[in-house]
PDB file of C-alpha atoms and ligand atoms in Angstrom:
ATOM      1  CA  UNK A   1     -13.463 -46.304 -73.055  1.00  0.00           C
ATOM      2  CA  UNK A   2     -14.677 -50.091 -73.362  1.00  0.00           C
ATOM      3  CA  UNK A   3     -17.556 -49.113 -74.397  1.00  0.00           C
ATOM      4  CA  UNK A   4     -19.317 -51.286 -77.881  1.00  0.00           C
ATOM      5  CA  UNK A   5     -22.780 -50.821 -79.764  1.00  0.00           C
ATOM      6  CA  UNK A   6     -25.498 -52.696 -78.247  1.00  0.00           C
ATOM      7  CA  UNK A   7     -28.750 -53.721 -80.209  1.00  0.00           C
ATOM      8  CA  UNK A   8     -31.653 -54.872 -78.902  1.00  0.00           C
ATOM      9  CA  UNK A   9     -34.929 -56.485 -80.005  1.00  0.00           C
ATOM     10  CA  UNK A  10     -37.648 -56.036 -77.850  1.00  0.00           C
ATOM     11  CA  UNK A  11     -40.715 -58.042 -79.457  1.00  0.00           C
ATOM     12  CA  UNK A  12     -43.480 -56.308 -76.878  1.00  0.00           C
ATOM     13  CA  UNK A  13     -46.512 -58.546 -76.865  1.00  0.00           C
ATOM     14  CA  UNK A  14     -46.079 -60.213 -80.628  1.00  0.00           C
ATOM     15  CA  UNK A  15     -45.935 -63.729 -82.054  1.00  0.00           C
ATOM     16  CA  UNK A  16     -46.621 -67.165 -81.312  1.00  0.00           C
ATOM     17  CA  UNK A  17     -44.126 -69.680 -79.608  1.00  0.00           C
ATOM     18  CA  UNK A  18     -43.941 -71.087 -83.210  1.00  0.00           C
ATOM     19  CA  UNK A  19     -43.128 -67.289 -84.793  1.00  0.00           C
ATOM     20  CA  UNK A  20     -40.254 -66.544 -81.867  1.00  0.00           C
ATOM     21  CA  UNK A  21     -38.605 -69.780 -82.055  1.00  0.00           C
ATOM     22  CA  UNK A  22     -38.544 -68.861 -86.424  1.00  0.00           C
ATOM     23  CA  UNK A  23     -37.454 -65.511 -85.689  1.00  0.00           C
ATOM     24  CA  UNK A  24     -35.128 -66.561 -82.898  1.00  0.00           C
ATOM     25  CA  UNK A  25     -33.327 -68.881 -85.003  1.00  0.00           C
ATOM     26  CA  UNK A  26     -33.481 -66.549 -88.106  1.00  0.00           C
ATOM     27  CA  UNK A  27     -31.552 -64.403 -85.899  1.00  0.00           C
ATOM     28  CA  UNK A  28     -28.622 -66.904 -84.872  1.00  0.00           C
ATOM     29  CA  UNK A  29     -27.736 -67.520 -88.075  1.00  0.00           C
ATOM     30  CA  UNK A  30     -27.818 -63.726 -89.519  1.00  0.00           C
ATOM     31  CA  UNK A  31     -26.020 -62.507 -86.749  1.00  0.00           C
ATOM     32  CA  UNK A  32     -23.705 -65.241 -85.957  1.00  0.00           C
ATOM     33  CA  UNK A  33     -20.741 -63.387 -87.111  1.00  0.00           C
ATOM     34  CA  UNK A  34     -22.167 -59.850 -86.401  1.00  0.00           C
ATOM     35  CA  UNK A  35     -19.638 -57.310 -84.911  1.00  0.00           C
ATOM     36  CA  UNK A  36     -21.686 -55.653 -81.976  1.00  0.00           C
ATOM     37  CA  UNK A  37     -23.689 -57.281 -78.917  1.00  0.00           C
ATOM     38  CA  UNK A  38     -27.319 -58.317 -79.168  1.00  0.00           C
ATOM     39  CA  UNK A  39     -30.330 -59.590 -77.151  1.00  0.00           C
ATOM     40  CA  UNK A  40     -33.964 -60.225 -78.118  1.00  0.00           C
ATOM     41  CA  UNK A  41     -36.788 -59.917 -75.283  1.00  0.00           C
ATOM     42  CA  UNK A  42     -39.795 -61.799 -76.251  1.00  0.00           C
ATOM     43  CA  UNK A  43     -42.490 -62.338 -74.042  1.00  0.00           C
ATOM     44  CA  UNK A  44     -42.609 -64.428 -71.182  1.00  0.00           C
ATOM     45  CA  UNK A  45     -44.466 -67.143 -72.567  1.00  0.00           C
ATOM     46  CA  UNK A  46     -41.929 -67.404 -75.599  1.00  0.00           C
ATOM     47  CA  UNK A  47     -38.885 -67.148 -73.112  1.00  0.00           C
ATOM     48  CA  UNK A  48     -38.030 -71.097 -72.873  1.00  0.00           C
ATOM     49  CA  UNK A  49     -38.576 -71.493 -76.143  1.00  0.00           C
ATOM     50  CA  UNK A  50     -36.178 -68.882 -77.774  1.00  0.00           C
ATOM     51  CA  UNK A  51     -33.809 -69.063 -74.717  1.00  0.00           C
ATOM     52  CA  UNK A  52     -33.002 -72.914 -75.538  1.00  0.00           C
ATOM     53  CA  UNK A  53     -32.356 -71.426 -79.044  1.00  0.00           C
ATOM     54  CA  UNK A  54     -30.321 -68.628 -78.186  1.00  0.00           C
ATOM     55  CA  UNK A  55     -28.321 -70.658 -75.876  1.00  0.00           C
ATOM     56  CA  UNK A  56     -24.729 -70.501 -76.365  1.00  0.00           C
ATOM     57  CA  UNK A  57     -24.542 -67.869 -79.207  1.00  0.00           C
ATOM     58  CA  UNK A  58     -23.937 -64.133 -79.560  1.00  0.00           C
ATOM     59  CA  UNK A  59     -27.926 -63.076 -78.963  1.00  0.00           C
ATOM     60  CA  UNK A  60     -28.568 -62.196 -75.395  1.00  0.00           C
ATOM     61  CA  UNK A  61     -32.211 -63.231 -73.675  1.00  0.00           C
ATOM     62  CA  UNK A  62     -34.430 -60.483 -72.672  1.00  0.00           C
ATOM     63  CA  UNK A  63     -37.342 -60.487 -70.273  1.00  0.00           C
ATOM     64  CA  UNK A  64     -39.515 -57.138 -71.260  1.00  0.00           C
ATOM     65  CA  UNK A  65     -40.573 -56.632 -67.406  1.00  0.00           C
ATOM     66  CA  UNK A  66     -40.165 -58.158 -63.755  1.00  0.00           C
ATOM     67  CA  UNK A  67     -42.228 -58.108 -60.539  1.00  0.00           C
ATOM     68  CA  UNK A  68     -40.591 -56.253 -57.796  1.00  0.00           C
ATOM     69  CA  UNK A  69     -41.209 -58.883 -54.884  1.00  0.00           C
ATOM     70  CA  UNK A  70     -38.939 -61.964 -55.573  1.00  0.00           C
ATOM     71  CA  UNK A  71     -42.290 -64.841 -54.844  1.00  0.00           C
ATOM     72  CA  UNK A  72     -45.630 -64.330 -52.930  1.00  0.00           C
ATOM     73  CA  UNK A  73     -49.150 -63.643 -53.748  1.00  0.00           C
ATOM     74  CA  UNK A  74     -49.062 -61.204 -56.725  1.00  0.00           C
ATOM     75  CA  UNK A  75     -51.455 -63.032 -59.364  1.00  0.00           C
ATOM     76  CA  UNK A  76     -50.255 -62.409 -62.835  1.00  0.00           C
ATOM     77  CA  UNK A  77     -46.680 -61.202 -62.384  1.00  0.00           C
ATOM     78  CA  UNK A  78     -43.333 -63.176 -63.068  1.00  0.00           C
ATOM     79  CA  UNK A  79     -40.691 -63.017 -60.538  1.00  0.00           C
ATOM     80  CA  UNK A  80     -36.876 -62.433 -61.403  1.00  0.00           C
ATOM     81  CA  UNK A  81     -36.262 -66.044 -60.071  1.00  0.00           C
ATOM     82  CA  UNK A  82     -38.304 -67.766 -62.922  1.00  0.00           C
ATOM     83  CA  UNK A  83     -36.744 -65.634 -65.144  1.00  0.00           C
ATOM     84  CA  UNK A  84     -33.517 -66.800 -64.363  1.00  0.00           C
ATOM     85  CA  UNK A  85     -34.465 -70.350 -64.017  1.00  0.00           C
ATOM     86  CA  UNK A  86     -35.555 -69.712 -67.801  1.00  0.00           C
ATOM     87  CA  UNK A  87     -32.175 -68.669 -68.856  1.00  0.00           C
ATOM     88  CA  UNK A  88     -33.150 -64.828 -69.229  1.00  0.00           C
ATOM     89  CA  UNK A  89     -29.565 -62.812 -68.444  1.00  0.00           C
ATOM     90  CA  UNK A  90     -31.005 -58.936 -69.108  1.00  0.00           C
ATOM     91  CA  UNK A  91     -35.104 -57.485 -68.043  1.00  0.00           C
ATOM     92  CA  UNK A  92     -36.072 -54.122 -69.699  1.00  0.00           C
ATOM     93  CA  UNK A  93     -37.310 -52.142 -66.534  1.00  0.00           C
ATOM     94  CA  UNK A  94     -39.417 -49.043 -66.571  1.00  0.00           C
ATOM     95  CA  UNK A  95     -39.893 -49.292 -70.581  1.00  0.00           C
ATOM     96  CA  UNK A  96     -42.818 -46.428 -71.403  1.00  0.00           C
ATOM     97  CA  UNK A  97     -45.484 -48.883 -72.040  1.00  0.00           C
ATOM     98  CA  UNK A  98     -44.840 -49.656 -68.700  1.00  0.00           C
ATOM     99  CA  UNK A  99     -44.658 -46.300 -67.072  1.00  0.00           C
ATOM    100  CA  UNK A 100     -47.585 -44.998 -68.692  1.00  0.00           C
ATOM    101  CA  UNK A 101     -49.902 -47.368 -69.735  1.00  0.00           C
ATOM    102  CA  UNK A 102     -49.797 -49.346 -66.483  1.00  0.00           C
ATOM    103  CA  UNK A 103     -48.802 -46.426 -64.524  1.00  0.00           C
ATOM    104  CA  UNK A 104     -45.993 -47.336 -63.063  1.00  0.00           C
ATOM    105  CA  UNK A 105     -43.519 -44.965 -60.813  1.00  0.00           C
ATOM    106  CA  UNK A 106     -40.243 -44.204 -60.161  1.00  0.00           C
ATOM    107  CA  UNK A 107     -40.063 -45.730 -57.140  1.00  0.00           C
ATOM    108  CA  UNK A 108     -42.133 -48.956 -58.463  1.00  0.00           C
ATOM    109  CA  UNK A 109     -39.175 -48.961 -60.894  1.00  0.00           C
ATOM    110  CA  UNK A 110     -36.211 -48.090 -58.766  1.00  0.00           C
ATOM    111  CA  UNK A 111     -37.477 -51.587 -56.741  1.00  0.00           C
ATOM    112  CA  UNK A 112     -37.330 -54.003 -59.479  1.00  0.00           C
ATOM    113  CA  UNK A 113     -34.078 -52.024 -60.828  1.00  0.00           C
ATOM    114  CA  UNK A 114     -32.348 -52.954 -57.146  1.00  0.00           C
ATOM    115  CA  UNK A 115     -33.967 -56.749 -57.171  1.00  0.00           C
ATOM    116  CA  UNK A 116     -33.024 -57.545 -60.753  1.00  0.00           C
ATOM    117  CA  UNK A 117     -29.580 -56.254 -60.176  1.00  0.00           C
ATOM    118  CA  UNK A 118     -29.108 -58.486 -56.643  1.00  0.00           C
ATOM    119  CA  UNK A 119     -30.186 -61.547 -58.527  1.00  0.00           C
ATOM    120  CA  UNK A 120     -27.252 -61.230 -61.196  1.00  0.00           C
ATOM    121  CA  UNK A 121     -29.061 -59.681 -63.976  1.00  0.00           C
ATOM    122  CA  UNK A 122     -28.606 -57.226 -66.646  1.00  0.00           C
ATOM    123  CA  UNK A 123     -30.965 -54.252 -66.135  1.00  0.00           C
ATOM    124  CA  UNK A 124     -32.010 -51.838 -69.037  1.00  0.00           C
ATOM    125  CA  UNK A 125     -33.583 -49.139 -67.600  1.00  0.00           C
ATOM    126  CA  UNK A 126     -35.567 -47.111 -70.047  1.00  0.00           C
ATOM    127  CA  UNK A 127     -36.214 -43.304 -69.707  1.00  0.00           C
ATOM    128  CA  UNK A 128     -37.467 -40.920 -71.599  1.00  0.00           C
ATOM    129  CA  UNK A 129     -40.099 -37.571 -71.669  1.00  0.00           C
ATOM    130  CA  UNK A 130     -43.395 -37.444 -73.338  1.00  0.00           C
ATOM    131  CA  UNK A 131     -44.461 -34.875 -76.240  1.00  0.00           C
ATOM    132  CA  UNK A 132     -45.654 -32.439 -74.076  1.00  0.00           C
ATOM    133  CA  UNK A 133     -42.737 -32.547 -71.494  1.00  0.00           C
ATOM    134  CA  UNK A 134     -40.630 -31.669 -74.683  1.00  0.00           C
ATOM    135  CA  UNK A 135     -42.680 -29.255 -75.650  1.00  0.00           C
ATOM    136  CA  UNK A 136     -42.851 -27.663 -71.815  1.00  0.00           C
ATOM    137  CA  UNK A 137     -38.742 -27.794 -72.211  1.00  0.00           C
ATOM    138  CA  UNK A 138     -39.000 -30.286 -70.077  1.00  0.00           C
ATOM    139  CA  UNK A 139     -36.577 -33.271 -71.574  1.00  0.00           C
ATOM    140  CA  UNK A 140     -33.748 -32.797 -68.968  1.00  0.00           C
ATOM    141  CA  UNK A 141     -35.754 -32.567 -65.753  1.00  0.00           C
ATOM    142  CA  UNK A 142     -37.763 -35.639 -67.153  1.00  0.00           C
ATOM    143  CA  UNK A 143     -34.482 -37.690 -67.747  1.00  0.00           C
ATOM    144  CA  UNK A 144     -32.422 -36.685 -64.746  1.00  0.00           C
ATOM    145  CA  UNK A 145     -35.474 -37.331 -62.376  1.00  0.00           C
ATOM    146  CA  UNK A 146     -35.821 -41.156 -64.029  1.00  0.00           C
ATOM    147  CA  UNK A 147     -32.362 -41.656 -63.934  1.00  0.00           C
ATOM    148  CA  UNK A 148     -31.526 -40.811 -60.607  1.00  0.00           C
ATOM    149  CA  UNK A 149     -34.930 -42.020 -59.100  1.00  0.00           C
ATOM    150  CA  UNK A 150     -34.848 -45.123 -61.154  1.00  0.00           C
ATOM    151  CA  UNK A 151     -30.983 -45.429 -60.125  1.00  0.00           C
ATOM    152  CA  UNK A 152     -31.418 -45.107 -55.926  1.00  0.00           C
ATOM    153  CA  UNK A 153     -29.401 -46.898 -53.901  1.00  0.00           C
ATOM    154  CA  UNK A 154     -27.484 -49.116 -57.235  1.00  0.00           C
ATOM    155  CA  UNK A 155     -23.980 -49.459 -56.091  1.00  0.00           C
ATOM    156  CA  UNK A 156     -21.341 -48.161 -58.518  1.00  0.00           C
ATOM    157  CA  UNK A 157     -20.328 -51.924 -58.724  1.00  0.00           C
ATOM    158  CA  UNK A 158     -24.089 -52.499 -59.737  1.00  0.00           C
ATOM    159  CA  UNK A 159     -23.715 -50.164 -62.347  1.00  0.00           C
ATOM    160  CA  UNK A 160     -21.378 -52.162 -64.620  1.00  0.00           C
ATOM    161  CA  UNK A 161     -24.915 -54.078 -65.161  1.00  0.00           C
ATOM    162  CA  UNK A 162     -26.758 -51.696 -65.773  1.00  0.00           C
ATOM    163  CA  UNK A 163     -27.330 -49.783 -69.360  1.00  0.00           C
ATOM    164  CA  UNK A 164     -29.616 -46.766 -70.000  1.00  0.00           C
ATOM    165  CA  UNK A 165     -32.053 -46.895 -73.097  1.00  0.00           C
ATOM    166  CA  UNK A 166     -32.968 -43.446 -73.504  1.00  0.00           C
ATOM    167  CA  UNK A 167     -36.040 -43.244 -75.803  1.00  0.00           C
ATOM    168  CA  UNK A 168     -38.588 -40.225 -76.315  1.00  0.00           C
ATOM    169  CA  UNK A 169     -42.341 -41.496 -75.617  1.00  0.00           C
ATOM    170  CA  UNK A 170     -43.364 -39.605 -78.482  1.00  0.00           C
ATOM    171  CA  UNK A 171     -41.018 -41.002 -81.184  1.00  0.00           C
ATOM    172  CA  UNK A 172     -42.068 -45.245 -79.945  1.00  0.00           C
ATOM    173  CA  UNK A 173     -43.670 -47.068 -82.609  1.00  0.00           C
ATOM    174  CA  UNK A 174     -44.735 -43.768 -84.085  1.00  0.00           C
ATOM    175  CA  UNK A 175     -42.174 -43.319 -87.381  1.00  0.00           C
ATOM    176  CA  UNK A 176     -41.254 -39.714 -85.738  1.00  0.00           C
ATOM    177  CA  UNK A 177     -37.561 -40.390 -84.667  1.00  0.00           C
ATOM    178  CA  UNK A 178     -35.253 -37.767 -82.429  1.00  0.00           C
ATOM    179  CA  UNK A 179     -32.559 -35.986 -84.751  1.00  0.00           C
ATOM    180  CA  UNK A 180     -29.415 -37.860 -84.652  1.00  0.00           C
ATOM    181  CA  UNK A 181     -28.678 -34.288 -82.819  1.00  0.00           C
ATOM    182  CA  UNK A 182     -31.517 -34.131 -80.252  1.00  0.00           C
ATOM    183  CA  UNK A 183     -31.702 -37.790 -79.485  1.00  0.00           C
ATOM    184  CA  UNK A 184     -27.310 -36.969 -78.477  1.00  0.00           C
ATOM    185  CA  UNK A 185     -27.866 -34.073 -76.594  1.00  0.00           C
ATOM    186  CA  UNK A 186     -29.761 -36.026 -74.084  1.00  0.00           C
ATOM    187  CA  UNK A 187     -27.291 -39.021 -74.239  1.00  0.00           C
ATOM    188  CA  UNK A 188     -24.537 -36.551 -73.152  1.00  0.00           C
ATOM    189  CA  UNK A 189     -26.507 -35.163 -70.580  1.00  0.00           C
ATOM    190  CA  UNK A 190     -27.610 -38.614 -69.267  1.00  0.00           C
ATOM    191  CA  UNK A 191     -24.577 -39.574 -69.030  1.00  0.00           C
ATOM    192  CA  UNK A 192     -23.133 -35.902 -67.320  1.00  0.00           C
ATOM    193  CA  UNK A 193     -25.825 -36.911 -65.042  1.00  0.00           C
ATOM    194  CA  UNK A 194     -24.210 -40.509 -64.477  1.00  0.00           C
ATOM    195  CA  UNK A 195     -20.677 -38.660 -64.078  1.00  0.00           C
ATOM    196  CA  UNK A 196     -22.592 -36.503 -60.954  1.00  0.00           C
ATOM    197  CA  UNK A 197     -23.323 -39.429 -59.286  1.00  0.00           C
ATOM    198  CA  UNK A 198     -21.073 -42.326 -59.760  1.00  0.00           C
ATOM    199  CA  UNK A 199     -17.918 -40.655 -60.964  1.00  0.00           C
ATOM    200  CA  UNK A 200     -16.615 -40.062 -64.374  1.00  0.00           C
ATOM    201  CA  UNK A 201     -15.124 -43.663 -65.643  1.00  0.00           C
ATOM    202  CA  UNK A 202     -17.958 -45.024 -64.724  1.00  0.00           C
ATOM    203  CA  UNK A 203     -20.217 -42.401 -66.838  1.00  0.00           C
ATOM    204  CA  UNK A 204     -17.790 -43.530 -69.934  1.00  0.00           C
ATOM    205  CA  UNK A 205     -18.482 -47.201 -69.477  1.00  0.00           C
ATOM    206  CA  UNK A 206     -22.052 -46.979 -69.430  1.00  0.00           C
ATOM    207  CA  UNK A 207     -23.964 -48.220 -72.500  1.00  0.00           C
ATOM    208  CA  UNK A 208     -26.507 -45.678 -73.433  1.00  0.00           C
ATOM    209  CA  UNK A 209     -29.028 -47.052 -75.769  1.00  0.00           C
ATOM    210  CA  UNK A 210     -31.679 -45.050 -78.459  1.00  0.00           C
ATOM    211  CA  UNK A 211     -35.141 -46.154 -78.878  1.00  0.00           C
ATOM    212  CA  UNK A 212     -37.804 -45.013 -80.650  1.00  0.00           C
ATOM    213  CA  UNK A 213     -38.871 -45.788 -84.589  1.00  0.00           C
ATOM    214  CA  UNK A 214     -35.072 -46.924 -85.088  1.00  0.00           C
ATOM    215  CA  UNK A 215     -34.789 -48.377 -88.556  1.00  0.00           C
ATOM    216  CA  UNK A 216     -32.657 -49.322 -91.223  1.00  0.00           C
ATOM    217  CA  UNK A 217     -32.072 -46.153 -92.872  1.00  0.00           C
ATOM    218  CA  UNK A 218     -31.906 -44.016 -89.604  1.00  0.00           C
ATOM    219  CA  UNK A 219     -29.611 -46.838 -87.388  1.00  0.00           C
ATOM    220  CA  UNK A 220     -26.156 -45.762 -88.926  1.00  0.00           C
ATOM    221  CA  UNK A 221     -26.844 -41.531 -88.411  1.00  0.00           C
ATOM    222  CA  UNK A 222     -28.217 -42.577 -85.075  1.00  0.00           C
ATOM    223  CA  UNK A 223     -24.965 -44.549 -84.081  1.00  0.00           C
ATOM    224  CA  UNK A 224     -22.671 -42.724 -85.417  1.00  0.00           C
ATOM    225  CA  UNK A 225     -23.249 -40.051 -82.311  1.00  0.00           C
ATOM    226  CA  UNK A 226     -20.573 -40.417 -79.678  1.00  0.00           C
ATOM    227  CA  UNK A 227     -23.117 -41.122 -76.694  1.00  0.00           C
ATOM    228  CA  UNK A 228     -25.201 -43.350 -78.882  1.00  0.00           C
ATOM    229  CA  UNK A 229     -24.108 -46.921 -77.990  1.00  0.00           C
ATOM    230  CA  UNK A 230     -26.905 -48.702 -79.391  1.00  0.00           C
ATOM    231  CA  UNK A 231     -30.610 -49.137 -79.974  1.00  0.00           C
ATOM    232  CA  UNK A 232     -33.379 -50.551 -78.912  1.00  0.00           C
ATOM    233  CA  UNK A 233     -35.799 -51.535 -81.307  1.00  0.00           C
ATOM    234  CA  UNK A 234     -39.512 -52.139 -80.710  1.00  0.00           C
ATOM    235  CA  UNK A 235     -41.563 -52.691 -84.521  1.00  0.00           C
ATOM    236  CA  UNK A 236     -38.342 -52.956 -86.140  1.00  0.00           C
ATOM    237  CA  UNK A 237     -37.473 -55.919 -84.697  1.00  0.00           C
ATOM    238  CA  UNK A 238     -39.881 -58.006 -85.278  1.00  0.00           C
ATOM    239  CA  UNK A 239     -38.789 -58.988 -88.798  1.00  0.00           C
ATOM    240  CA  UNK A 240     -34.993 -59.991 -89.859  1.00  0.00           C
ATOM    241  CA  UNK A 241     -35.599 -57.920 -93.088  1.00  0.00           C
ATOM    242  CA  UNK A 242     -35.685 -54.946 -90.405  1.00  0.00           C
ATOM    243  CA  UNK A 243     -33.707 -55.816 -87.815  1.00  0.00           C
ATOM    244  CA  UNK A 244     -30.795 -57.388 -89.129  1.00  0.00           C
ATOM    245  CA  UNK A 245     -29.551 -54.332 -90.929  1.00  0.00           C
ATOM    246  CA  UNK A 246     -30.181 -52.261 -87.980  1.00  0.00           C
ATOM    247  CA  UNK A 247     -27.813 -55.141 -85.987  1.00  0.00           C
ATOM    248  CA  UNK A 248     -25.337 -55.154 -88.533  1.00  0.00           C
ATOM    249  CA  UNK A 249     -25.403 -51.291 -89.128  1.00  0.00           C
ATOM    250  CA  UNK A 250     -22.011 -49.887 -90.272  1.00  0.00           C
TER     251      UNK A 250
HETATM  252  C1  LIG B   1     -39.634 -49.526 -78.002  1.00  0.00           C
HETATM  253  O1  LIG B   1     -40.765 -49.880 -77.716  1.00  0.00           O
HETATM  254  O2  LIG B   1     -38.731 -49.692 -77.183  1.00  0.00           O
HETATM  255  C2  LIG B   1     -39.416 -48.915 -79.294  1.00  0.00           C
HETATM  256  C3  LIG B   1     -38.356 -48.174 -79.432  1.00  0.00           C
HETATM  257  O3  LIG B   1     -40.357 -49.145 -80.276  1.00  0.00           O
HETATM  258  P1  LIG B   1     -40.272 -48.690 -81.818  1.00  0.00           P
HETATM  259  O4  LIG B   1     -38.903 -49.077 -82.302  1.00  0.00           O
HETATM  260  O5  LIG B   1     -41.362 -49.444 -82.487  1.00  0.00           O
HETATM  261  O6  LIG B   1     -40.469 -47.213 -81.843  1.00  0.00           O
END
């Protein structure tokens, strides 16, 4: 199936350049002989710092967002070419924070999705319903729609680039995490959904990430799922007392 567990670290808007670069290299040497593939997203300010530590080792570089234009006047956003020039390989697009806190759409998404992708990155595109879209029975309409929308016009040679973190708005950073059971059942669907539109290998290949309060006691029931191929971790990962068991989970 060539499929393998993926762990990410996204660090939101935490820590110094002093505290990444610690953390960063705290990281290399825990994880230097972990099994599964990693990558840590700290913020844009800490990205040249922790890149020229991660250089070279197992720990992929995250950017947590992207501007959708690739230069021009648009004060206070980074564009996907100084990310690159910074050594960042994979940008977390459409994460919640992003969607609802600064209101951003499908379409908004769907655009940086297609530009990150042309320029050679990694995309993770996060999806994922709110409580009361659960609660309105809601979870697969929400999903498909983000998928699909946030997937428009991504060639199926794109899509080898491209993995899916699937994590429920109301179970971020709030200790509540999906059932090993629940938080599957929309995996499998995601991916029936990826099947629909870009055939069924393709569907199998795809790296389907969990977010959402994933932590050292919960990462091994969580993985063990069949369409669980990973997490990715927001407060978690901000320590190597949390994270590294998560990363190393068995
Ligand atoms: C996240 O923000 O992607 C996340 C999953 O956060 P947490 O692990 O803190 O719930």
């Amino acid at each position: 199936m060539g499929r393998h567990y993926y762990i990410a670290g996204n660090w939101k808007m935490h820590k110094t350049r002093t505290e990444s670069a610690e953390l960063a290299q705290a990281l290399v040497t825990e994880l230097k002989d972990g099994k599964h593939e990693y990558l840590v997203a700290p913020s844009f300010t800490n990205l040249e710092t922790v890149s020229a530590i991660v250089e070279g080792t197992n720990i992929r570089l995250g950017a947590q967002n992207c501007a959708c234009e690739e230069q021009g006047a648009h004060t206070g956003e980074v564009s996907v070419l100084q990310l690159k020039d910074l050594g960042v390989q994979t940008i977390i697009i459409g994460h919640s924070e992003r969607r609802h806190t600064y209101k951003e759409d499908d379409a908004l998404i769907n655009k940086k999705v297609k530009l990150a992708l042309k320029h050679g990155f990694e995309v993770i595109l996060c999806i994922g319903e709110l409580l009361e879209e659960r609660e309105a029975g809601k979870v697969e309409e929400v999903c498909e729609r983000q998928t699909v929308k946030g997937l428009e016009g991504v060639s199926a040679e794109d899509l080898a680039n491209v993995v899916i973190a699937y994590e429920p708005v109301w179970a971020i950073g709030t200790g509540k995490t999906a059932t090993p059971q629940d938080a599957e059942a929309v995996h499998a669907f995601v991916r029936k959904v990826i099947a629909r539109l870009y055939g069924n290998e393709a569907a199998q290949k795809l790296i389907i990430q969990y977010g959402g309060s994933v932590k050292p006691d919960n990462a091994a029931q969580l993985m063990a799922m069949e369409n669980i191929d990973g997490a990715l971790v927001g407060g978690a990962s901000l320590k190597t007392d949390t994270f590294v068991p998560i990363a190393k989970f068995s």
